[in-house]
Each structure stands twice: as C-alpha cells, then as structure tokens.
Coordinates of C-alpha atoms in Angstrom, one line a residue:
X1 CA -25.7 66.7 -107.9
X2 CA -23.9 70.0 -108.5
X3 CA -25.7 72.3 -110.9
X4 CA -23.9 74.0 -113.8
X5 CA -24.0 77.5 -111.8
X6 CA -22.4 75.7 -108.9
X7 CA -20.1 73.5 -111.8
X8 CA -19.0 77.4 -112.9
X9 CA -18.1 78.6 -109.2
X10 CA -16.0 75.5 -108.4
X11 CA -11.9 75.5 -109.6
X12 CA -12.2 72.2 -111.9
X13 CA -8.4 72.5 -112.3
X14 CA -8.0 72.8 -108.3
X15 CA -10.2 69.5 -108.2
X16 CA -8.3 67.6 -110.1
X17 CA -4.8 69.3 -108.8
X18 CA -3.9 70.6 -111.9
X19 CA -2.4 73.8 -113.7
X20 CA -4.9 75.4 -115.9
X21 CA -2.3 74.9 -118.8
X22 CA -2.4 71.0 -118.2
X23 CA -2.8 68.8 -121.5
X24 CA -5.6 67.0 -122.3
X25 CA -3.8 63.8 -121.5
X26 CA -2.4 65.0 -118.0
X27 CA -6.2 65.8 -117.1
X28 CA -7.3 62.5 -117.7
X29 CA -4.4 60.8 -115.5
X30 CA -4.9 63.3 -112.5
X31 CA -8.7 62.0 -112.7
X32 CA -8.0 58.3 -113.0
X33 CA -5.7 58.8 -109.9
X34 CA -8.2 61.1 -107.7
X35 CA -11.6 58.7 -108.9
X36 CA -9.8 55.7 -107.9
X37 CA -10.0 57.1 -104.1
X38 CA -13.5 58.5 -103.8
X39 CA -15.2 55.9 -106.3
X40 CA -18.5 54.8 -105.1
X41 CA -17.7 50.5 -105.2
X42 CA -14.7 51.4 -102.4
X43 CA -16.9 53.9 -100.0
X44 CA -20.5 52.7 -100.4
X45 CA -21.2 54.2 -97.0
X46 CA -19.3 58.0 -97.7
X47 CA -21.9 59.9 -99.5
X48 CA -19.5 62.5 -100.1
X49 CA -17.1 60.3 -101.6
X50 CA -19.9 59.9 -103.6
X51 CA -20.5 63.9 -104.5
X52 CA -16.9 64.2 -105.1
X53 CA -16.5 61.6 -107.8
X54 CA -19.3 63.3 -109.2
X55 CA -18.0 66.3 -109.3
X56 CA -14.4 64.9 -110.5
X57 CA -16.2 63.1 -113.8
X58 CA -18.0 66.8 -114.3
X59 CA -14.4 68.5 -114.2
X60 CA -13.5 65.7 -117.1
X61 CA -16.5 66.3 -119.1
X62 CA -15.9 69.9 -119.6
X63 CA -12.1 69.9 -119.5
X64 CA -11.8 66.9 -121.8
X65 CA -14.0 69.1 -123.9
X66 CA -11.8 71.7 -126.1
X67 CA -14.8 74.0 -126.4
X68 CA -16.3 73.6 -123.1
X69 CA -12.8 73.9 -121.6
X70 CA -12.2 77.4 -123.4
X71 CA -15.7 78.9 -122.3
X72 CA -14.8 77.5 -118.6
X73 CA -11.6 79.4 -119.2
X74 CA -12.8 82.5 -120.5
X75 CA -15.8 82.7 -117.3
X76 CA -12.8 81.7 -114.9
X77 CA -10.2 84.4 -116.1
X78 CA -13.4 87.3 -115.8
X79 CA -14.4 85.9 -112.2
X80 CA -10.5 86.2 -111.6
X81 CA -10.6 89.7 -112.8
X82 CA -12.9 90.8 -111.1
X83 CA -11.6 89.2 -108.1
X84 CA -8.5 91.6 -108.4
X85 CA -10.6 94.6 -109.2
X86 CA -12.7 94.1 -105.9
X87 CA -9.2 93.4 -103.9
X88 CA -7.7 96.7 -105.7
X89 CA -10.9 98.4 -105.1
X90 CA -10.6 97.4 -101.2
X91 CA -7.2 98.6 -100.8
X92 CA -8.1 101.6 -102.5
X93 CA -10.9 102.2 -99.8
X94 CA -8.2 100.8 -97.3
X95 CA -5.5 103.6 -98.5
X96 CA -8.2 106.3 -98.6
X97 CA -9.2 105.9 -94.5
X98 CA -6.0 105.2 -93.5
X99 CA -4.9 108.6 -95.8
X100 CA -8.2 110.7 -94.6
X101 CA -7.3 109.4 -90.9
X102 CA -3.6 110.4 -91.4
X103 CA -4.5 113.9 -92.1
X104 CA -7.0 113.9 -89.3
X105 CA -3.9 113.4 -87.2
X106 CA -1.8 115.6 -88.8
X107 CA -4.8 118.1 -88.9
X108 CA -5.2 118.4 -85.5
X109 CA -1.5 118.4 -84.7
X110 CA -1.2 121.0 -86.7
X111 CA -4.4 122.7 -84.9
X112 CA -2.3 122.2 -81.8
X113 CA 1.0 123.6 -83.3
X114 CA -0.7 126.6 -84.3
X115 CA -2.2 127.4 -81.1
X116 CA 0.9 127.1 -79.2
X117 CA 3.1 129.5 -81.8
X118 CA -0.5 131.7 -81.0
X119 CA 0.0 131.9 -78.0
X120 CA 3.9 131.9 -77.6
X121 CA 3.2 135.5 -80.3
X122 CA 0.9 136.8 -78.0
X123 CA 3.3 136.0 -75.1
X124 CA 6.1 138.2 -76.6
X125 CA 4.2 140.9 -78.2
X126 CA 2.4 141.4 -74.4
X127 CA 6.1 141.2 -73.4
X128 CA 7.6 143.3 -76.2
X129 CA 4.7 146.1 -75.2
X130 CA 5.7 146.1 -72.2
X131 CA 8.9 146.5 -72.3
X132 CA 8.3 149.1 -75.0
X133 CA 6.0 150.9 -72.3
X134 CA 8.5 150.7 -70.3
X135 CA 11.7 151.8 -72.1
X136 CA 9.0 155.1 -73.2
X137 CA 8.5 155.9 -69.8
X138 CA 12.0 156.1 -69.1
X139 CA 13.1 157.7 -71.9
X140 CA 10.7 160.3 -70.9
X141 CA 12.0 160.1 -67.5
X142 CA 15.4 161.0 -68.6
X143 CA 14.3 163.6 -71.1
X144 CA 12.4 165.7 -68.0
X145 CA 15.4 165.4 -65.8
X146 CA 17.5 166.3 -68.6
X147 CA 15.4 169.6 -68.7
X148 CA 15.1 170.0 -65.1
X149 CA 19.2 169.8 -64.9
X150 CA 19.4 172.8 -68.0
X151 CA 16.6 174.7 -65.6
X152 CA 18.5 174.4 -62.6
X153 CA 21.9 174.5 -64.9
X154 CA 20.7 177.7 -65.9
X155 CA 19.1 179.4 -62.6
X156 CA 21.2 182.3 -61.4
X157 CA 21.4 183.5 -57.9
X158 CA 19.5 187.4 -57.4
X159 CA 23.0 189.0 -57.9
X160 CA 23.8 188.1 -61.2
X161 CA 20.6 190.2 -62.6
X162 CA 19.2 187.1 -65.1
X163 CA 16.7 184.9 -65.2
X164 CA 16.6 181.1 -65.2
X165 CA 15.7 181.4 -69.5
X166 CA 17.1 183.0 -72.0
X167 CA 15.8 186.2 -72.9
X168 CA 13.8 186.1 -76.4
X169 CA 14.2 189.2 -78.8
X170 CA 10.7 190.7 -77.6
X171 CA 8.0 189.9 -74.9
X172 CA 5.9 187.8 -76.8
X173 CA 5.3 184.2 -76.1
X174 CA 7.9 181.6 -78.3
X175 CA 6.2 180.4 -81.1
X176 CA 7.7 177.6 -83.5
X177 CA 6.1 176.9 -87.1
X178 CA 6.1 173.3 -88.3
X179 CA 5.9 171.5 -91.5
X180 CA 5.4 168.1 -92.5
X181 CA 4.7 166.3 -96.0
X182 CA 0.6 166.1 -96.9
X183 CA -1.4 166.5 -99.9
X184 CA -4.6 168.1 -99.8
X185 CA -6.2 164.9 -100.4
X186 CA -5.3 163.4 -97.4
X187 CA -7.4 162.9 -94.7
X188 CA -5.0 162.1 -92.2
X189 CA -3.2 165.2 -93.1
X190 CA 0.2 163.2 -93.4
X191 CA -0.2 161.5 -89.7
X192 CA -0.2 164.4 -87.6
X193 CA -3.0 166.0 -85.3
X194 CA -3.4 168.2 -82.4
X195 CA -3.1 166.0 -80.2
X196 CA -0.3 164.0 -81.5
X197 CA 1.7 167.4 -82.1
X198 CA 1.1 167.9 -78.0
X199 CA 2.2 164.5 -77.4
X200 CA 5.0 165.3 -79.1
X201 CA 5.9 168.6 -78.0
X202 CA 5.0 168.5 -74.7
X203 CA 7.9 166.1 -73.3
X204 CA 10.3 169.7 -73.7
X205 CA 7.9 171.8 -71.3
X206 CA 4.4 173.7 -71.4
X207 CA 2.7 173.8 -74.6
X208 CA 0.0 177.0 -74.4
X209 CA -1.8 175.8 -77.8
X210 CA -1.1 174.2 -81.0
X211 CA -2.9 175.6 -84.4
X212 CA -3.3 173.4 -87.5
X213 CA -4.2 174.7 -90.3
X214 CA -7.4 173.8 -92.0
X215 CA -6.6 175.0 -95.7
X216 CA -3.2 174.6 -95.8
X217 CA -2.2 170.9 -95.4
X218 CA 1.0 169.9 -93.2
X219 CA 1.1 173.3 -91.5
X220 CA 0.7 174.2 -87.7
X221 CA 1.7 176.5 -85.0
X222 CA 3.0 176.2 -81.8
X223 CA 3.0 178.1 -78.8
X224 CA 5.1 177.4 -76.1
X225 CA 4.8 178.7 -72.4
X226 CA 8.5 179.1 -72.5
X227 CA 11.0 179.9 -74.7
X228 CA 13.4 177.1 -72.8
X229 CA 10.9 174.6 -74.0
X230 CA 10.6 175.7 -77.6
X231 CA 14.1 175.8 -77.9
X232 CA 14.0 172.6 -76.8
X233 CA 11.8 171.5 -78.7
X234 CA 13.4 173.2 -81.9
X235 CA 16.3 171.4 -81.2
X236 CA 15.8 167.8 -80.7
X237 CA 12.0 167.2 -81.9
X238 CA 12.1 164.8 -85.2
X239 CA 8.3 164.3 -85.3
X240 CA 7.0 161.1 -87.2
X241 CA 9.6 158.4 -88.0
X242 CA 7.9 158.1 -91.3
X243 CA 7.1 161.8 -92.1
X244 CA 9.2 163.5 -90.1
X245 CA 9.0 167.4 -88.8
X246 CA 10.8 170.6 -90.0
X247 CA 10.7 173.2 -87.1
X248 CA 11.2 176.9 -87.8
X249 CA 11.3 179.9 -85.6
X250 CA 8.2 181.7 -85.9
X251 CA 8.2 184.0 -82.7
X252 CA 10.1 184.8 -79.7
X253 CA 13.7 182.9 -81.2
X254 CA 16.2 183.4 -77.7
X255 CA 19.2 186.1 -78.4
X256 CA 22.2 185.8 -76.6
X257 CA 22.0 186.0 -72.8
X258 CA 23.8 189.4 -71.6
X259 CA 26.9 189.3 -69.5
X260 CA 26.4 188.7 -65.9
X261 CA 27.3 191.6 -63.7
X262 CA 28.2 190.8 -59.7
X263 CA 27.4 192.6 -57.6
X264 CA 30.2 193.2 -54.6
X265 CA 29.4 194.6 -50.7
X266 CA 27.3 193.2 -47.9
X267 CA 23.4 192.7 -47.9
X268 CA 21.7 195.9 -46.9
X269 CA 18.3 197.2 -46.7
X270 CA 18.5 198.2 -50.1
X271 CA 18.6 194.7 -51.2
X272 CA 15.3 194.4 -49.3
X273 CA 13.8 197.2 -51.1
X274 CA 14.9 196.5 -54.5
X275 CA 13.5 192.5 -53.9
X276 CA 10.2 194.2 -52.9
X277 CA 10.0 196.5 -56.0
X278 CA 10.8 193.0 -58.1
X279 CA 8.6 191.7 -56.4
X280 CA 5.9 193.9 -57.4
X281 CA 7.3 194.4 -61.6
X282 CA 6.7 190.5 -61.6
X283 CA 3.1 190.7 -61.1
X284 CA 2.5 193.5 -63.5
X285 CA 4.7 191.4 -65.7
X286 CA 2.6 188.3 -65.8
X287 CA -0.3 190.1 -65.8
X288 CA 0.6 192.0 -68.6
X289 CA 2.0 189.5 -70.3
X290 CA -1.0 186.8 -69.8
X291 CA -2.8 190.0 -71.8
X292 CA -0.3 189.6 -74.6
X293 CA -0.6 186.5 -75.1
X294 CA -4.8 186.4 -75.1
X295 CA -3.9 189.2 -77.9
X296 CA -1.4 187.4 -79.7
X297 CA -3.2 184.1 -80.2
X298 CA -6.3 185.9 -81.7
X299 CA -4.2 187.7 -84.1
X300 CA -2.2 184.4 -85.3
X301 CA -5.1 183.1 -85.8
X302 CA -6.1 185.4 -88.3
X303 CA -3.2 185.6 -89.9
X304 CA -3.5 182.1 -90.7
X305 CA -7.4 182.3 -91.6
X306 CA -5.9 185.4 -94.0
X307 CA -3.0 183.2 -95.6
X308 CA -5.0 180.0 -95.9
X309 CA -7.8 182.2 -97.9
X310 CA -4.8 184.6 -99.9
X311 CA -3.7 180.7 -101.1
X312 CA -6.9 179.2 -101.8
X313 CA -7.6 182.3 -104.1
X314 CA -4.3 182.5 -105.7
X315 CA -5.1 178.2 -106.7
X316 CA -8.7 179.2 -107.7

C-alpha cells in the first residue's frame, strides 16, 4: 500500500498515460483500460499486478477529484520547479569549473607566453648592449686614430723649425671653460660630474684636471695636457644628449702656426750642436713649464673660490 508521501512522489498522470490537461472523462477511460490488465481476478499469483492496480484506483481517486486534482497539481508544478532550479543550479556549477578551469589554462599559457617574450627581451637587450659596447669601442677606436693621423699629419721634420702642435698665444697650459643647464637645486648638477666630464674629454688626449664648481651650478674647468687635445675637444665635444655642453676658450686658445722656413745645404756639425742645445732648452722647458702649471692650477682655483663667493654675495 503506497502512502500519501509516496502517492505525492509518484506521476499519477504518467500512470495512467495521460497529459496533465486530460479531462475528467479521458482519465476515467485510460484507467478502465490500464485496470483491466493488472486487476487482481486475472493475475492472482503477480503481487505487483496487485500494487499497480492499487496504485492506478489512487491516481482516480485524487484525479477524479477536482480539488484533490488541483492540490496534486499545484505540489507537482513546485517539485517541477524546483527540479529546473536544481538542473540550472548544476549547470551553473558545471559552467563555473569548466569557466575557472578555462582560465587556469589560459592562465598558465599566458604564464608561459610571458616568460618566453621575457626572455626573448632579455635576449636582445644582452644583444643590443653588446653590440652597443661594441660600436663604442670602435667609435673610440676611430676617434684615437683620427687624432693620431692630425699628430702625425702635423709632425714636422727638424728643418722646418715647428712643432708637432700648434703654438698657443702664451706658455700656459690650454684651458677650456664649460657650461651646461643646472639650477641650484639640483643635486645632480644637470648630469654632469668629474668624472663624466673626463670620460668625456678624455677620448681627444690628456686631461691634467677638471674643476667643478661648488657654488656656481653648471660650471667647470678644464685643463688639457695639450692644446691639440683641447682644440679637439672644443671642436667636436657635444656633452650630454639631453643637456648638452657649451665650450669656451678660457686659456691657451692656438694662434696661427708661423710660416715654415727650410733650411737648404748639407748636414754639418753644426746641426749636431744646435740638436744638442735643443736638446738641453727641452728639459728646462718641461721643467719649467711642469712649474707653471703647479702655479697655474692653484691660482684658478682661487679665482673660482673668489667668483663663486663675489656671486653668492652679490644674491645675498
């Protein structure tokens, strides 16, 4: 005997092979025609021919019943509902994994991409460096035998009187004066320090020492060991791409070279003499001269400790 819970969880309209928008009448006929073939007088030995009829005359009972039929109907269409909400809740949990699992996968192939664009970057900035390095060095290259070509260019033989250099309008040491932007605020003093002016400078010939100014921003001093390598320098030095140099003459600026006398007749022994007394001036020349410049450096910097303190007063 089915109980009324188990009555409510069967489909009475499935049992009798119905539409749930059958008629009374067509109800009745689909039972008389089902109950003729499970009823108990033709299969006394099938007890669930038995249970069936049973539950076939409970199907009448409350579908023959208008207001037994509706409340069947009403608990039928809310089991239904909630049928569909549990089969759109799965496929919601269904969609979800197979969404979170999707961007798992596109997760980690994107984990991958971005590890091999990594490492392709770091292959060509290693290779633009290096070819960087390497372009440097040989535009270095080229400007030292460019410079070695104008010192040889300009190397004269003992009879023409000169020097390899041009001759600057006194004896002391080349000196250039450079300026670049910088405010006083800035510590970085527009980019430039001592030892990126040598870097800078140094590529032309021998730089003796370079002076920045402490006071006055975006100022500095450089001396040169020769005036070939200021001039140089004066010339073709831009300084910073992004705060570039101006270069001025401050010292030493080449005049025109003098015109080169020949001499004419054989080699004598007053050529030997007259090498020997060269000789000998030289010496005395770089001694002196190494003098000078001890002299010279100490009093530029004082000039610059002066000017630096004339300005700071004439602010204040």
């Amino acid at each position: 005997m089915s109980t009324t819970k188990e009555l409510l969880q069967m489909d009475l309209y499935g049992l009798l092979g119905v539409e749930d928008t059958a008629s009374g009448k067509a109800i009745k006929k689909a039972y008389r025609q089902k109950a003729l073939t499970c009823h108990p007088d033709k299969n006394p030995d099938n007890p669930q021919a038995a249970e069936l009829f049973h539950q076939l005359s409970q199907a009448l009972e409350v579908l023959a019943d208008a207001p037994a039929r509706a409340a069947y109907d009403k608990i039928r269409k809310a089991k239904r509902q909630a049928e569909e909400r549990t089969r759109k809740l799965d496929d919601k949990r269904k969609k979800i994994k197979l969404d979170l699992e999707a961007r798992e996968r596109d997760a980690e192939a994107q984990t991958f991409e971005e590890v091999r664009i990594t490492r392709t970057l770091e292959d060509k900035i290693t290779r633009l460096r290096e070819e960087g390095s390497r372009q440097l060095q040989e535009e270095q290259r080229l400007i030292k035998e460019q410079i070695q070509r104008e010192r040889e260019g300009g190397v004269h033989t003992a009879e023409s009187g000169t020097g390899g250099e041009k001759r600057s309008n006194s004896n002391v040491t080349p000196k250039l004066k450079l300026k670049w932007k910088s405010t006083k605020e800035d510590d970085a003093n527009g980019g430039y320090s001592q030892d990126i002016l040598l870097s800078l400078l140094q590529k032309y010939g021998d730089v003796l020492n370079v002076l920045i100014s402490r006071k006055k921003k975006g100022s500095a001093v450089a001396e040169f060991a020769t005036v070939k390598g200021a001039e140089l320098a004066y010339k073709n030095e831009m300084g910073l791409m992004e705060n570039p140099l101006k270069i001025s003459w401050l010292e030493g600026e080449p005049a025109a070279p003098p015109p080169v006398l020949h001499s004419y007749g054989n080699d004598g022994p007053f050529r030997q003499i007259q090498g020997s007394l060269s000789t000998e001036r030289d010496y005395e020349s770089v001694v002196l001269m190494r003098m000078r410049q001890a002299a010279e450096r100490q009093r530029l910097i004082e000039e610059m400790q002066k000017e630096d303190e004339e300005e700071e007063a004439a602010r204040s």
